Coordinates of C-alpha atoms in Angstrom, one line a residue:
X6 CA -28.5 17.7 20.4
X7 CA -27.2 14.4 21.9
X8 CA -23.7 14.5 23.3
X9 CA -21.0 12.0 24.2
X10 CA -17.6 12.3 25.6
X11 CA -15.2 13.8 23.1
X12 CA -11.6 14.8 23.0
X13 CA -10.6 18.4 23.6
X14 CA -9.2 20.0 20.5
X15 CA -7.4 23.3 20.6
X16 CA -8.9 23.9 24.1
X17 CA -12.5 23.4 22.9
X18 CA -14.6 20.4 23.8
X19 CA -16.5 19.4 20.6
X20 CA -19.5 17.1 21.3
X21 CA -20.6 14.4 18.9
X22 CA -23.9 15.2 17.4
X23 CA -26.7 12.7 17.0
X24 CA -26.2 10.2 14.2
X25 CA -22.7 11.6 13.4
X26 CA -21.5 8.0 13.0
X27 CA -24.8 6.5 11.8
X28 CA -23.3 4.6 8.9
X29 CA -20.1 3.5 10.7
X30 CA -22.3 2.2 13.6
X31 CA -24.1 -0.1 11.3
X32 CA -20.9 -2.0 11.1
X33 CA -20.0 -1.7 14.8
X34 CA -23.4 -2.5 16.3
X35 CA -24.1 -5.7 14.4
X36 CA -21.9 -8.7 13.7
X37 CA -21.4 -9.6 10.1
X38 CA -21.0 -12.8 8.2
X39 CA -17.2 -12.5 8.3
X40 CA -17.0 -11.3 11.9
X41 CA -15.0 -13.4 14.4
X42 CA -17.4 -13.9 17.3
X43 CA -14.4 -14.4 19.7
X44 CA -12.8 -11.0 19.0
X45 CA -15.6 -8.7 18.0
X46 CA -17.6 -7.2 20.8
X47 CA -20.4 -5.3 19.1
X48 CA -21.8 -2.1 20.6
X49 CA -20.5 0.5 22.9
X50 CA -17.3 -1.3 23.9
X51 CA -15.8 -1.3 20.4
X52 CA -17.1 2.2 19.6
X53 CA -15.5 3.5 22.8
X54 CA -12.2 1.9 22.0
X55 CA -12.2 3.3 18.4
X56 CA -13.1 6.8 19.4
X57 CA -11.6 7.3 22.8
X58 CA -8.8 4.8 23.3
X59 CA -7.2 3.8 20.0
X60 CA -4.1 5.8 19.2
X61 CA -2.9 5.7 15.6
X62 CA 0.3 7.0 13.9
X63 CA 0.4 8.1 10.3
X64 CA 3.9 8.4 8.8
X65 CA 3.9 10.8 5.9
X66 CA 1.6 13.8 5.2
X67 CA 2.0 13.9 1.4
X68 CA -0.3 12.6 -1.3
X69 CA -1.2 9.4 0.5
X70 CA -0.9 10.9 4.0
X71 CA -3.5 13.7 3.3
X72 CA -6.0 11.1 2.1
X73 CA -5.2 8.8 5.0
X74 CA -5.6 11.5 7.6
X75 CA -9.0 12.6 6.3
X76 CA -10.3 9.0 6.0
X77 CA -9.3 8.1 9.6
X78 CA -10.9 11.2 11.0
X79 CA -14.1 10.6 9.2
X80 CA -14.1 6.9 10.2
X81 CA -14.1 7.7 13.9
X82 CA -10.5 7.6 14.9
X83 CA -10.0 10.6 17.3
X84 CA -6.5 10.3 18.5
X85 CA -4.2 10.6 15.5
X86 CA -0.5 11.4 15.3
X87 CA 1.3 12.4 12.1
X88 CA 5.0 12.6 11.3
X89 CA 6.5 14.3 8.2
X90 CA 9.9 15.8 7.7
X91 CA 9.0 17.9 4.6
X92 CA 7.7 21.4 4.0
X93 CA 4.9 22.2 1.5
X94 CA 6.1 23.0 -2.0
X95 CA 3.9 24.6 -4.7
X96 CA 4.1 21.4 -6.8
X97 CA 2.3 19.6 -4.0
X98 CA -0.9 21.6 -4.3
X99 CA -2.4 19.7 -7.3
X100 CA -2.9 16.4 -5.3
X101 CA -2.2 17.1 -1.5
X102 CA -5.6 18.6 -0.9
X103 CA -5.1 19.7 2.8
X104 CA -2.7 22.4 1.6
X105 CA -3.3 25.8 0.0
X106 CA -1.0 28.4 -1.6
X107 CA -0.7 30.3 1.7
X108 CA 0.8 27.2 3.3
X109 CA 3.8 26.9 0.9
X110 CA 7.0 26.7 3.0
X111 CA 5.2 25.4 6.1
X112 CA 5.7 21.9 7.6
X113 CA 3.3 19.4 6.1
X114 CA 2.5 17.6 9.3
X115 CA 1.6 20.8 11.2
X116 CA -0.6 22.2 8.4
X117 CA -2.3 18.9 7.8
X118 CA -3.1 18.4 11.5
X119 CA -4.6 21.9 11.8
X120 CA -6.7 21.4 8.7
X121 CA -8.2 18.1 9.8
X122 CA -9.0 19.4 13.3
X123 CA -10.7 22.4 11.8
X124 CA -12.8 20.4 9.4
X125 CA -13.6 17.4 11.7
X126 CA -14.4 18.8 15.2
X127 CA -13.6 16.4 18.0
X128 CA -10.6 14.8 16.4
X129 CA -7.2 15.5 17.9
X130 CA -4.2 15.3 15.4
X131 CA -0.8 15.7 17.0
X132 CA 1.9 16.6 14.4
X133 CA 5.6 16.1 14.5
X134 CA 7.8 18.0 12.0
X135 CA 10.9 15.8 11.7
X136 CA 12.3 12.4 10.9
X137 CA 10.9 9.1 12.2
X138 CA 14.4 8.3 13.3
X139 CA 14.2 11.1 15.9
X140 CA 11.8 9.1 18.0
X141 CA 12.7 6.2 20.3
X142 CA 11.1 2.9 21.0
X143 CA 9.0 4.3 23.8
X144 CA 7.4 6.7 21.4
X145 CA 6.3 3.9 19.0
X146 CA 5.1 1.7 21.9
X147 CA 2.2 4.1 22.7
X148 CA 0.4 3.4 19.4
X149 CA -2.1 0.7 18.6
X150 CA -1.5 1.0 14.8
X151 CA 1.0 2.5 12.4
X152 CA 0.1 3.5 8.8
X153 CA 2.8 4.4 6.3
X154 CA 2.2 6.8 3.4
X155 CA 5.8 7.2 2.5
X156 CA 7.7 7.7 -0.7
X157 CA 11.0 6.4 0.7
X158 CA 12.2 2.8 0.7
X159 CA 14.8 3.6 3.4
X160 CA 12.2 5.1 5.7
X161 CA 9.9 2.0 5.2
X162 CA 12.8 -0.3 6.0
X163 CA 13.6 1.7 9.2
X164 CA 10.1 1.7 10.6
X165 CA 9.6 -2.0 9.7
X166 CA 12.8 -3.0 11.5
X167 CA 11.9 -0.8 14.5
X168 CA 8.5 -2.4 14.9
X169 CA 9.9 -5.9 14.5
X170 CA 12.4 -5.2 17.2
X171 CA 9.7 -3.9 19.5
X172 CA 8.0 -7.3 19.7
X173 CA 8.3 -9.0 23.1
X174 CA 6.7 -12.5 23.1
X175 CA 5.8 -12.0 26.7
X176 CA 3.9 -8.8 26.0
X177 CA 1.2 -9.0 23.3
X178 CA 0.8 -5.2 23.5
X179 CA 4.3 -4.8 22.0
X180 CA 3.1 -6.1 18.6
X181 CA 2.1 -3.0 16.5
X182 CA 0.4 -3.8 13.2
X183 CA 2.0 -1.9 10.3
X184 CA -0.1 -0.9 7.3
X185 CA 2.0 0.2 4.4
X186 CA 0.7 2.0 1.3
X187 CA 2.6 3.1 -1.8
X188 CA 1.7 4.5 -5.3
X189 CA 3.6 4.9 -8.5
X190 CA 1.6 6.5 -11.3
X191 CA -1.5 4.4 -12.0
X192 CA -0.2 1.5 -9.8
X193 CA -0.4 1.1 -6.1
X194 CA -0.2 -1.4 -3.2
X195 CA -1.4 -1.7 0.3
X196 CA -0.3 -4.4 2.8
X197 CA -0.8 -5.5 6.3
X198 CA 2.3 -6.4 8.3
X199 CA 2.1 -8.1 11.7
X200 CA 5.7 -7.9 12.9
X201 CA 7.3 -11.4 13.5
X202 CA 4.0 -13.1 12.4
X203 CA 3.5 -12.2 8.7
X204 CA 6.1 -11.3 6.1
X205 CA 7.7 -8.0 6.8
X206 CA 8.7 -5.2 4.4
X207 CA 12.2 -6.6 4.2
X208 CA 10.9 -10.0 3.1
X209 CA 9.6 -8.5 -0.1
X210 CA 12.5 -6.2 -0.9
X211 CA 13.4 -8.1 -4.1
X212 CA 10.0 -7.1 -5.6
X213 CA 11.1 -3.5 -5.9
X214 CA 12.6 -2.2 -9.1
X215 CA 16.2 -1.3 -8.8
X216 CA 16.9 2.5 -8.8
X217 CA 17.7 3.8 -12.2
X218 CA 21.4 4.4 -12.5
X219 CA 23.6 5.6 -15.4
X220 CA 27.2 4.5 -16.1
X221 CA 29.7 7.1 -15.2
X222 CA 31.4 6.7 -18.5
X223 CA 28.2 7.5 -20.3
X224 CA 27.3 10.6 -18.4
X225 CA 30.9 11.8 -18.5
X226 CA 31.7 11.3 -22.2
X227 CA 28.7 10.4 -24.3
X228 CA 25.5 11.7 -22.9
X229 CA 22.4 10.9 -25.0
X230 CA 19.5 11.7 -22.7
X231 CA 18.5 14.8 -20.7
X232 CA 18.9 12.7 -17.6
X233 CA 22.5 12.0 -18.4
X234 CA 23.2 15.8 -18.4
X235 CA 21.4 16.2 -15.0
X236 CA 23.3 13.3 -13.5
X237 CA 26.6 14.8 -14.8
X238 CA 25.8 18.1 -13.2
X239 CA 24.9 16.5 -9.8
X240 CA 27.4 13.7 -9.6
X241 CA 30.5 15.1 -11.3
X242 CA 30.2 18.9 -11.6
X243 CA 28.7 19.7 -8.2
X244 CA 31.6 18.2 -6.1
X245 CA 34.1 19.6 -8.6
X246 CA 32.8 23.2 -8.3
X247 CA 31.3 23.2 -4.8
X248 CA 33.9 21.1 -3.1
X249 CA 32.7 19.8 0.3
X250 CA 29.3 21.6 0.2
X251 CA 26.6 19.0 0.4
X252 CA 23.9 19.0 -2.2
X253 CA 20.5 19.7 -0.7
X254 CA 17.9 18.5 -3.1
X255 CA 15.2 20.4 -1.2
X256 CA 17.0 23.8 -1.7
X257 CA 15.6 25.6 -4.8
X258 CA 18.9 27.4 -5.3
X259 CA 20.8 24.1 -5.5
X260 CA 18.3 22.7 -8.0
X261 CA 18.5 25.9 -10.1
X262 CA 22.3 25.6 -10.2
X263 CA 22.0 22.0 -11.4
X264 CA 19.4 22.9 -14.0
X265 CA 21.6 25.7 -15.4
X266 CA 24.7 23.5 -15.6
X267 CA 22.7 20.6 -17.1
X268 CA 21.0 22.8 -19.7
X269 CA 24.3 24.2 -20.8
X270 CA 25.7 20.7 -21.2
X271 CA 22.6 19.5 -23.1
X272 CA 23.0 22.4 -25.5
X273 CA 26.6 21.4 -26.1
X274 CA 25.6 17.9 -27.1
X275 CA 22.4 19.0 -28.9
X276 CA 20.1 17.2 -26.4
X277 CA 16.6 18.5 -25.7
X278 CA 14.3 18.0 -22.7
X279 CA 16.3 19.4 -19.8
X280 CA 13.8 21.3 -17.6
X281 CA 13.7 22.5 -14.0
X282 CA 11.1 20.0 -13.0
X283 CA 13.0 17.1 -14.7
X284 CA 16.1 18.2 -12.9
X285 CA 14.3 18.1 -9.6
X286 CA 12.7 14.7 -10.4
X287 CA 16.0 13.1 -11.3
X288 CA 18.0 14.3 -8.3
X289 CA 15.2 13.6 -5.9
X290 CA 14.1 10.4 -7.6
X291 CA 10.5 11.7 -7.7
X292 CA 7.9 9.2 -8.8
X293 CA 4.8 10.5 -10.7
X294 CA 1.8 10.8 -8.4
X295 CA -1.9 10.6 -9.4
X296 CA -4.6 11.8 -7.1
X297 CA -7.0 9.0 -7.9
X298 CA -4.4 6.3 -7.2
X299 CA -3.6 7.9 -3.9
X300 CA -7.3 8.0 -3.0
X301 CA -7.8 4.3 -3.7
X302 CA -4.7 3.1 -1.8
X303 CA -5.4 5.4 1.1
X304 CA -8.9 4.0 1.3
X305 CA -7.6 0.5 1.3
X306 CA -5.1 1.3 4.1
X307 CA -7.8 3.0 6.3
X308 CA -10.2 0.1 5.6
X309 CA -7.6 -2.3 7.0
X310 CA -6.9 0.0 10.0
X311 CA -10.6 0.1 10.8
X312 CA -10.9 -3.7 10.6
X313 CA -7.9 -4.3 12.8
X314 CA -8.9 -1.6 15.4
X315 CA -12.5 -2.9 15.7
X316 CA -12.2 -6.6 14.7
X317 CA -15.4 -6.0 12.7
X318 CA -14.1 -8.0 9.7
X319 CA -11.1 -10.1 8.7
X320 CA -8.1 -8.0 7.8
X321 CA -6.1 -8.4 4.6
X322 CA -3.8 -11.3 4.3
X323 CA -1.6 -9.6 3.4
X324 CA -1.0 -7.8 0.0
X325 CA -3.3 -5.8 -2.2
X326 CA -2.2 -4.6 -5.6
X327 CA -3.8 -2.0 -7.9
X328 CA -2.9 -1.8 -11.6
X329 CA -4.7 1.0 -13.5
X330 CA -2.4 1.4 -16.5
X331 CA -4.9 0.0 -19.1
X332 CA -8.0 -0.7 -16.9
X333 CA -8.7 -0.9 -13.2
X334 CA -7.4 -4.3 -12.1
X335 CA -6.7 -5.4 -8.5
X336 CA -5.2 -8.5 -7.0
X337 CA -4.7 -9.8 -3.5
X338 CA -2.2 -12.5 -2.4
X339 CA -0.3 -13.7 0.6
X340 CA 3.4 -12.8 0.6
X341 CA 5.1 -15.5 2.6
X342 CA 7.8 -14.8 5.2
X343 CA 11.4 -15.4 4.1
X344 CA 13.2 -17.7 6.5
X345 CA 16.4 -15.9 5.8
X346 CA 14.9 -12.4 6.2
X347 CA 17.6 -10.3 8.0
X348 CA 14.9 -8.5 10.0
X349 CA 12.2 -11.0 10.9
X350 CA 13.9 -14.3 10.0
X351 CA 16.0 -14.4 13.2
X352 CA 19.0 -16.1 11.6
X353 CA 22.1 -15.1 9.7
X354 CA 21.9 -14.7 5.9
X355 CA 23.8 -17.5 4.3
X356 CA 26.2 -16.3 1.6
X357 CA 28.2 -18.7 -0.5
X358 CA 31.2 -17.2 -2.4
X359 CA 34.4 -18.3 -4.1
X360 CA 37.5 -18.6 -2.0
X361 CA 39.1 -16.2 -4.5
X362 CA 36.7 -13.4 -3.9
X363 CA 38.2 -10.2 -2.5
X364 CA 36.6 -8.0 0.1
X365 CA 35.9 -5.5 -2.7
X366 CA 34.1 -8.1 -4.7
X367 CA 31.9 -9.1 -1.7
X368 CA 31.0 -5.4 -1.2
X369 CA 30.0 -5.1 -4.9
X370 CA 27.8 -8.2 -4.5
X371 CA 26.1 -6.7 -1.4
X372 CA 25.4 -3.5 -3.3
X373 CA 24.0 -5.3 -6.3
X374 CA 22.0 -8.0 -4.5
X375 CA 18.3 -7.2 -5.0
X376 CA 17.0 -8.7 -1.7
X377 CA 19.5 -6.7 0.3
X378 CA 19.8 -3.3 -1.4
X379 CA 22.5 -1.7 0.7
X380 CA 24.6 1.3 -0.1
X381 CA 28.2 1.9 1.1
X382 CA 28.4 -1.1 3.5
X383 CA 30.9 -1.5 6.3
X384 CA 32.1 -5.0 7.2
X385 CA 33.5 -6.4 10.5
X386 CA 33.7 -9.7 12.4
X387 CA 33.5 -10.2 16.2
X388 CA 37.3 -9.9 16.3
X389 CA 38.4 -7.6 13.5
X390 CA 37.5 -4.6 11.4
X391 CA 37.4 -5.6 7.7
X392 CA 36.4 -2.4 6.0
X393 CA 34.7 0.7 7.2
X394 CA 33.2 3.5 5.0
X395 CA 33.5 6.1 7.7
X396 CA 34.9 7.9 9.5
X397 CA 37.7 8.9 7.0
X398 CA 40.5 7.8 9.3
X399 CA 39.0 4.3 9.7
X400 CA 38.3 4.1 6.0
X401 CA 42.0 4.8 5.2
X402 CA 43.2 2.3 7.8
X403 CA 41.0 -0.5 6.5
X404 CA 41.3 0.3 2.8
X405 CA 44.2 -2.2 2.2
X406 CA 41.7 -5.0 3.1
X407 CA 39.7 -4.4 0.0
X408 CA 42.3 -6.2 -2.1
X409 CA 42.6 -9.1 0.3
X410 CA 40.7 -12.4 -0.1
X411 CA 37.7 -12.7 2.2
X412 CA 38.9 -16.3 3.0
X413 CA 42.1 -14.7 4.5
X414 CA 40.0 -12.7 7.0
X415 CA 36.9 -14.9 7.6
X416 CA 36.9 -18.6 8.3
X417 CA 34.5 -21.0 6.5
X418 CA 31.2 -20.7 8.3
X419 CA 32.3 -17.5 10.0
X420 CA 30.0 -14.5 10.6
X421 CA 30.4 -11.0 9.1
X422 CA 28.4 -8.0 10.4
X423 CA 27.3 -5.5 7.8
X424 CA 26.3 -2.0 8.7
X425 CA 25.5 1.2 6.7
X426 CA 24.0 4.6 7.3
X427 CA 21.0 3.6 5.1
X428 CA 20.5 0.3 6.7
X429 CA 18.2 0.4 9.8
X430 CA 19.7 -2.8 11.3
X431 CA 22.9 -4.8 11.4
X432 CA 22.9 -7.5 8.8
X433 CA 24.6 -10.7 9.8
X434 CA 26.1 -12.8 7.1
X435 CA 27.4 -16.4 7.4
X436 CA 30.1 -16.9 4.9
X437 CA 30.7 -20.3 3.2
X438 CA 33.2 -20.9 0.4
X439 CA 32.8 -22.9 -2.8

């Protein structure tokens, strides 16, 4: 058996056996028609970098993440890190193939890492059970690539802004390519983001569907759908009955309480369709996941990671879409940078409003604006606090400003800084009046 240097996994040195990477080496040993001769160094150099030097981070160990981890390990990446804040639920087992019934309740990242290392000897997978926000800039600087297999827009915005802010023009190593994958039923997308160079995640925020919301008057007085009953239970009845207790959508007892209350209300209004799984889906905004879609998108993400890590072919520029609702259709296109992008644009976002607008009206516009998507924004200028959502004392102190005109507080061409707990950066607005 031929051996080469291999990482130590769980205290055991696993050698590479002869022809382990025979098919991968066909790509790495020989330049191809789309290979850039200035960047691709065929042979041992690129293979050594891929297998012994390249460090890659996978964010998310769910439906996409499981596929991504397996693909990377089998492609030759040997130093993989994975972050996930969730534990395994029994509902995950139909599509997240690294998990088994005995794993229910365990951290996804930990179980996924152990499974990959067991099945693919020589690969080291380092798990972290927690939030991406727990880690600082130095942590992200150690990686050559980052792949996202997330189901959260907020988390994507956070890592996107973090990697953009890491870029130092004087240090090429500070640019960390971000590969983002996402699925929704039979549809999916994969994209390559080179922070500060290509369009970033924030540039394309207006392509997302707005979250489904129901008018309070409907859910309170005239519910017609099972979702109305569930929203009523979570938005109105929970705080009324539970007081200051925070609703934990990952707690089965909390979901059970909502289900029981919603079912009772549905029966009162003769509405059918309230189930435990629908209750969980509504309050957690769960999007249907299909294993085949996850597999295709994960393969696309890993293909791009392989090309970027090895320079063996031109990487995606910069957006791949999969549409499988009626047939299998795919489309690639370049999403251009937004000059006014609040993350990678480098300039204040120009906002033109009427002189009669109140602060409350400006906040409503920010919440509704599709290319910003911000919840509960707080506003300030370099010299004054306009309105703050928290802490409670500051909210009370600045509440009278809601009824004031913006023009009374901000001069024409003046800057307003917008912050929010869900916004991973400070948004700078330049206000002009019509």
